[in-house]
PDB file of C-alpha atoms in Angstrom:
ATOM      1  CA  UNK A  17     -80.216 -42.185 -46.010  1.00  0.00           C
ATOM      2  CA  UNK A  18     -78.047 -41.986 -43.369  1.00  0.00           C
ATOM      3  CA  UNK A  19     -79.042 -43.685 -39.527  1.00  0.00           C
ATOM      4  CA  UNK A  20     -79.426 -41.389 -36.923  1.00  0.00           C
ATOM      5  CA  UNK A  21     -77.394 -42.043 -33.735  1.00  0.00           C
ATOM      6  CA  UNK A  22     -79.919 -42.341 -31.371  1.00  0.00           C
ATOM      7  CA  UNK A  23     -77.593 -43.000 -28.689  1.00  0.00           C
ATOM      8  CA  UNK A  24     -79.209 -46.514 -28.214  1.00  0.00           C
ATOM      9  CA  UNK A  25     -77.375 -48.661 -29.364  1.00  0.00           C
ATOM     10  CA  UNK A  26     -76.173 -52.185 -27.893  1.00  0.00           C
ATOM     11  CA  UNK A  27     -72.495 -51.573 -27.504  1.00  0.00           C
ATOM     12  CA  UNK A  28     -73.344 -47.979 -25.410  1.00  0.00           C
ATOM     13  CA  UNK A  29     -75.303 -49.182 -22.741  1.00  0.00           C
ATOM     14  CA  UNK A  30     -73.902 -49.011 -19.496  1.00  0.00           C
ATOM     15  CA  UNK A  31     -76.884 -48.984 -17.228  1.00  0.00           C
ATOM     16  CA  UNK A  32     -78.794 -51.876 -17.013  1.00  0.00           C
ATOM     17  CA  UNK A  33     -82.083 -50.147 -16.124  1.00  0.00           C
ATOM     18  CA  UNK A  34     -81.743 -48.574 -19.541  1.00  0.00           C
ATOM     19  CA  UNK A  35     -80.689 -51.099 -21.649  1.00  0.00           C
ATOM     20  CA  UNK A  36     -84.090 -52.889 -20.074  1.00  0.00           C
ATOM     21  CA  UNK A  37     -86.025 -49.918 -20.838  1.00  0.00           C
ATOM     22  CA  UNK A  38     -84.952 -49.431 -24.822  1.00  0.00           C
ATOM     23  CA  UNK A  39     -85.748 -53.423 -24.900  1.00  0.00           C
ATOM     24  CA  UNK A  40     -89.575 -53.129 -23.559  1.00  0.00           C
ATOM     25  CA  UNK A  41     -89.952 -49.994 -25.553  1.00  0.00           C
ATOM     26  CA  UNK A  42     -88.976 -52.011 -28.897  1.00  0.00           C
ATOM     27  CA  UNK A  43     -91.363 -55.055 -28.193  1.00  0.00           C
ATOM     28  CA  UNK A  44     -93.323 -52.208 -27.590  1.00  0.00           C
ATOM     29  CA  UNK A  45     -93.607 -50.822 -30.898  1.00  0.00           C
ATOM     30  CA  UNK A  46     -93.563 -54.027 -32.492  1.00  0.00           C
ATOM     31  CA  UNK A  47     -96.570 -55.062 -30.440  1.00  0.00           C
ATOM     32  CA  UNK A  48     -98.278 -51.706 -31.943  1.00  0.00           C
ATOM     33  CA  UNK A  49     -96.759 -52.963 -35.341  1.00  0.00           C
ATOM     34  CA  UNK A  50     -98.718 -56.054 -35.137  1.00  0.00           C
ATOM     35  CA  UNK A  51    -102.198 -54.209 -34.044  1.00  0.00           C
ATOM     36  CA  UNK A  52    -101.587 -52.002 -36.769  1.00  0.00           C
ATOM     37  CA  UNK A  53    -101.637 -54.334 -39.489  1.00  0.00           C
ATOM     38  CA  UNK A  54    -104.752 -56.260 -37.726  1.00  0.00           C
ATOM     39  CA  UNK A  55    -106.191 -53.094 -37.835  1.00  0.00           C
ATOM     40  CA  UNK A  56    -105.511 -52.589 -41.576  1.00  0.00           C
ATOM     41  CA  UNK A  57    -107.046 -55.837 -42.005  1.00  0.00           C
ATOM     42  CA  UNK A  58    -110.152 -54.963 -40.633  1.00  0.00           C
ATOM     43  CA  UNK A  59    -110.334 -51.988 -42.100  1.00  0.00           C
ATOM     44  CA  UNK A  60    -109.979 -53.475 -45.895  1.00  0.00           C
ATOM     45  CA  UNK A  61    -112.916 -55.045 -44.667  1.00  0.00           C
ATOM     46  CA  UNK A  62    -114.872 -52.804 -43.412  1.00  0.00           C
ATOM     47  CA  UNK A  63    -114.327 -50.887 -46.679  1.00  0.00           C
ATOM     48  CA  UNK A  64    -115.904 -54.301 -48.866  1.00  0.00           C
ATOM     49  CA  UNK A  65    -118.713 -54.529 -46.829  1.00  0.00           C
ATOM     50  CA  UNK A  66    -119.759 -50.828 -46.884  1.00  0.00           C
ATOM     51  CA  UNK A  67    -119.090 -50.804 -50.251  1.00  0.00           C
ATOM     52  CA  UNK A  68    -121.227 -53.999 -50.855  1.00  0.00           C
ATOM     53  CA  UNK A  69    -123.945 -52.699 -48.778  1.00  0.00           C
ATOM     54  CA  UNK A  70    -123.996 -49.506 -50.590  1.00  0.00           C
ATOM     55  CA  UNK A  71    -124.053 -50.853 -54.138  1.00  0.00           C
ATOM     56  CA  UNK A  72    -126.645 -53.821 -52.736  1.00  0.00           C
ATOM     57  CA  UNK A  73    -129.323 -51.508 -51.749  1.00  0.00           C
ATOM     58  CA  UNK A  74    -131.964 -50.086 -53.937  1.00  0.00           C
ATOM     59  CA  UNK A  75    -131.709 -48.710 -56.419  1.00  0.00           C
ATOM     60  CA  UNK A  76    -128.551 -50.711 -57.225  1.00  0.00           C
ATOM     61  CA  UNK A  77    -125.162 -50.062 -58.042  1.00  0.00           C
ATOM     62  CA  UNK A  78    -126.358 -46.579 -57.887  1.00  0.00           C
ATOM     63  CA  UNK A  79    -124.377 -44.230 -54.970  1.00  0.00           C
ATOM     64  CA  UNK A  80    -125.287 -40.734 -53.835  1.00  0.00           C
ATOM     65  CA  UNK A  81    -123.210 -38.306 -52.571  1.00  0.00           C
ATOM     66  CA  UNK A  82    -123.102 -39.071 -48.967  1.00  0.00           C
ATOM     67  CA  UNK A  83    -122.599 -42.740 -50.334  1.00  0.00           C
ATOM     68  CA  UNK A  84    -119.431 -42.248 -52.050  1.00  0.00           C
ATOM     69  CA  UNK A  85    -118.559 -39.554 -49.230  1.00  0.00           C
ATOM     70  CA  UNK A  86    -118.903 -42.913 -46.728  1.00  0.00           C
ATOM     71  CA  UNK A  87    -116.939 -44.702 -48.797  1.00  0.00           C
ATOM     72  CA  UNK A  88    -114.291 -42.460 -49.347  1.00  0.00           C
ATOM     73  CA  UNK A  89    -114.069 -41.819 -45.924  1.00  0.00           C
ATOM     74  CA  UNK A  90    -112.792 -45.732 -45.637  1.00  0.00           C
ATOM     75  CA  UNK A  91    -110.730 -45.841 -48.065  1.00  0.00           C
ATOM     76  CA  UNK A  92    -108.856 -43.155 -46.679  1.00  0.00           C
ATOM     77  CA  UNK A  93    -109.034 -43.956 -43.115  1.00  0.00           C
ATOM     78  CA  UNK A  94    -107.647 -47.642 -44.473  1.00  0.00           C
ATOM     79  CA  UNK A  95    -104.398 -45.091 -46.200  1.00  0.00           C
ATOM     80  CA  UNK A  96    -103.562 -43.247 -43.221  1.00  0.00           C
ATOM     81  CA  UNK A  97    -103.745 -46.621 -41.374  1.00  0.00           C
ATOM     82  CA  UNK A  98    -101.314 -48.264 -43.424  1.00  0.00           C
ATOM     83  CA  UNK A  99     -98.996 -44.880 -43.389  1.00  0.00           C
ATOM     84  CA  UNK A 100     -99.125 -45.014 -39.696  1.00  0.00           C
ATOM     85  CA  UNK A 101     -97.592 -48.875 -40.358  1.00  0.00           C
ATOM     86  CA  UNK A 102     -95.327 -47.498 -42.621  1.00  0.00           C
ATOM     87  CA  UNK A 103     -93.801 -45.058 -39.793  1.00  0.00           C
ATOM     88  CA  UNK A 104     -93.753 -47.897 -37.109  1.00  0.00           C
ATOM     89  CA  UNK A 105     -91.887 -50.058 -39.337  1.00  0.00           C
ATOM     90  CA  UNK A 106     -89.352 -47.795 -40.437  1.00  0.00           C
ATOM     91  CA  UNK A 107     -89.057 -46.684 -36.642  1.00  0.00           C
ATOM     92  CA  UNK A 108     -88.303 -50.216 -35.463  1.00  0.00           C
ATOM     93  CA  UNK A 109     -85.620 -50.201 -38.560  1.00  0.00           C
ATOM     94  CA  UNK A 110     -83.446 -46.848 -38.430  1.00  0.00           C
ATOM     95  CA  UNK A 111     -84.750 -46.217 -34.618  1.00  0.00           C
ATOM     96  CA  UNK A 112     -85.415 -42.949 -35.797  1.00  0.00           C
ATOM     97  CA  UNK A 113     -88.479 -40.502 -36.649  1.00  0.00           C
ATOM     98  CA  UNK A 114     -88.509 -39.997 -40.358  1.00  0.00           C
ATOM     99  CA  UNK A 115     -90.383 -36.373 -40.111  1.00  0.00           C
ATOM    100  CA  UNK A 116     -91.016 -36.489 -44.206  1.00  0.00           C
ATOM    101  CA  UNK A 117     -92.714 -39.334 -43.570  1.00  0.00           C
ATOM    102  CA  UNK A 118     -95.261 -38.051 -40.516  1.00  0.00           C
ATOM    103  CA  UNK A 119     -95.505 -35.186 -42.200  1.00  0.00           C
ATOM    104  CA  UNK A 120     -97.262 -36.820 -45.314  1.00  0.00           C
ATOM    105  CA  UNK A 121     -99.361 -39.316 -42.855  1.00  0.00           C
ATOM    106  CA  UNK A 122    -100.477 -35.842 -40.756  1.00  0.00           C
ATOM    107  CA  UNK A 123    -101.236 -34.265 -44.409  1.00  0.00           C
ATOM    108  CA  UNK A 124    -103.308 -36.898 -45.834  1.00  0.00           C
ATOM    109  CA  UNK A 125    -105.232 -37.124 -42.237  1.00  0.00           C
ATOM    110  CA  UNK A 126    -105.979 -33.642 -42.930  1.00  0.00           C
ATOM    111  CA  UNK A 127    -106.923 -33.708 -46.012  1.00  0.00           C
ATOM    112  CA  UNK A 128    -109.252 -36.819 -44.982  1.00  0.00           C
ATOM    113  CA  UNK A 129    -111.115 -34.129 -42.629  1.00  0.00           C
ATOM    114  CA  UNK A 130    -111.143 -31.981 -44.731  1.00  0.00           C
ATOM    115  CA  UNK A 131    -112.602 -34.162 -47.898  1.00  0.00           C
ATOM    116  CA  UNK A 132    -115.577 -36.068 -45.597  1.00  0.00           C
ATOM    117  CA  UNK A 133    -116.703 -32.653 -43.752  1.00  0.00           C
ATOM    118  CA  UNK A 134    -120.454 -33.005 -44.527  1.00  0.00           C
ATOM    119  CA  UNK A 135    -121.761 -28.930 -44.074  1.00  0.00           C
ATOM    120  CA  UNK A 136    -125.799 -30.018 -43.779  1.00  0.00           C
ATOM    121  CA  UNK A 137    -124.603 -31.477 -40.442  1.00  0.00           C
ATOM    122  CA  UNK A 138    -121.850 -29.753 -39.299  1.00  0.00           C
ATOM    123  CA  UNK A 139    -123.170 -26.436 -37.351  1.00  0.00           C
ATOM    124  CA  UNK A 140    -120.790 -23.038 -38.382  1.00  0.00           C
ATOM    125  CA  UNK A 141    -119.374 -23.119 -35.098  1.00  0.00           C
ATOM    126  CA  UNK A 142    -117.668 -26.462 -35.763  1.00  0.00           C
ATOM    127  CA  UNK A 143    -115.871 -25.571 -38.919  1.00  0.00           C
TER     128      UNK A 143
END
């Protein structure tokens, strides 16, 4: 794939104010790179200890439908988590916004929604 000229790069900058600007901005992003990945961490936790707590309680190793739903819902909040690091990553590599890429994170987030709605609680007006 060929890199984008953002227009940013080291030899172009004639204005110190921007060159200073384009170099917070990256620490920036890898800051949010680095609280991503914590996050994803936690998350893969989270996702053990529902899951133990689930199959734990009685009767055992026995999930009903909301249980799996709950479960599910981790899983793929964990997946769009670690898509969202995936689009950080390749952001602070080619400095530009692969849109194939968000696309696929904002379709799975959807689909997400869409997969956990629960309709005994939601009222009509929601959906």
């Amino acid at each position: 794939m060929e890199k984008h000229d953002s227009g940013f790069d080291e030899a172009s900058y004639d204005d110190k104010a921007i060159h200073f600007s384009h170099t917070v901005i990256r620490f920036c992003v890898k800051i949010l790179a680095i609280l991503m990945m914590l996050l994803i961490i936690w998350g893969v936790l989270d996702v053990v200890y529902v899951m133990y707590m689930k199959l734990s309680s009685l009767p055992y190793f026995l999930l009903s439908i909301s249980d799996i739903l709950a479960v599910f819902s981790a899983f793929l909040a964990v997946l769009i988590a670690i898509e969202i690091f995936i689009n950080i990553v390749m952001y602070l590599r080619d400095d530009v916004i692969h849109v194939n890429l968000v696309i696929a994170t904002a379709l799975m987030a959807i689909a997400r929604k869409v997969i956990v709605l629960d309709f005994t609680k939601l009222a009509p007006e929601y959906i």
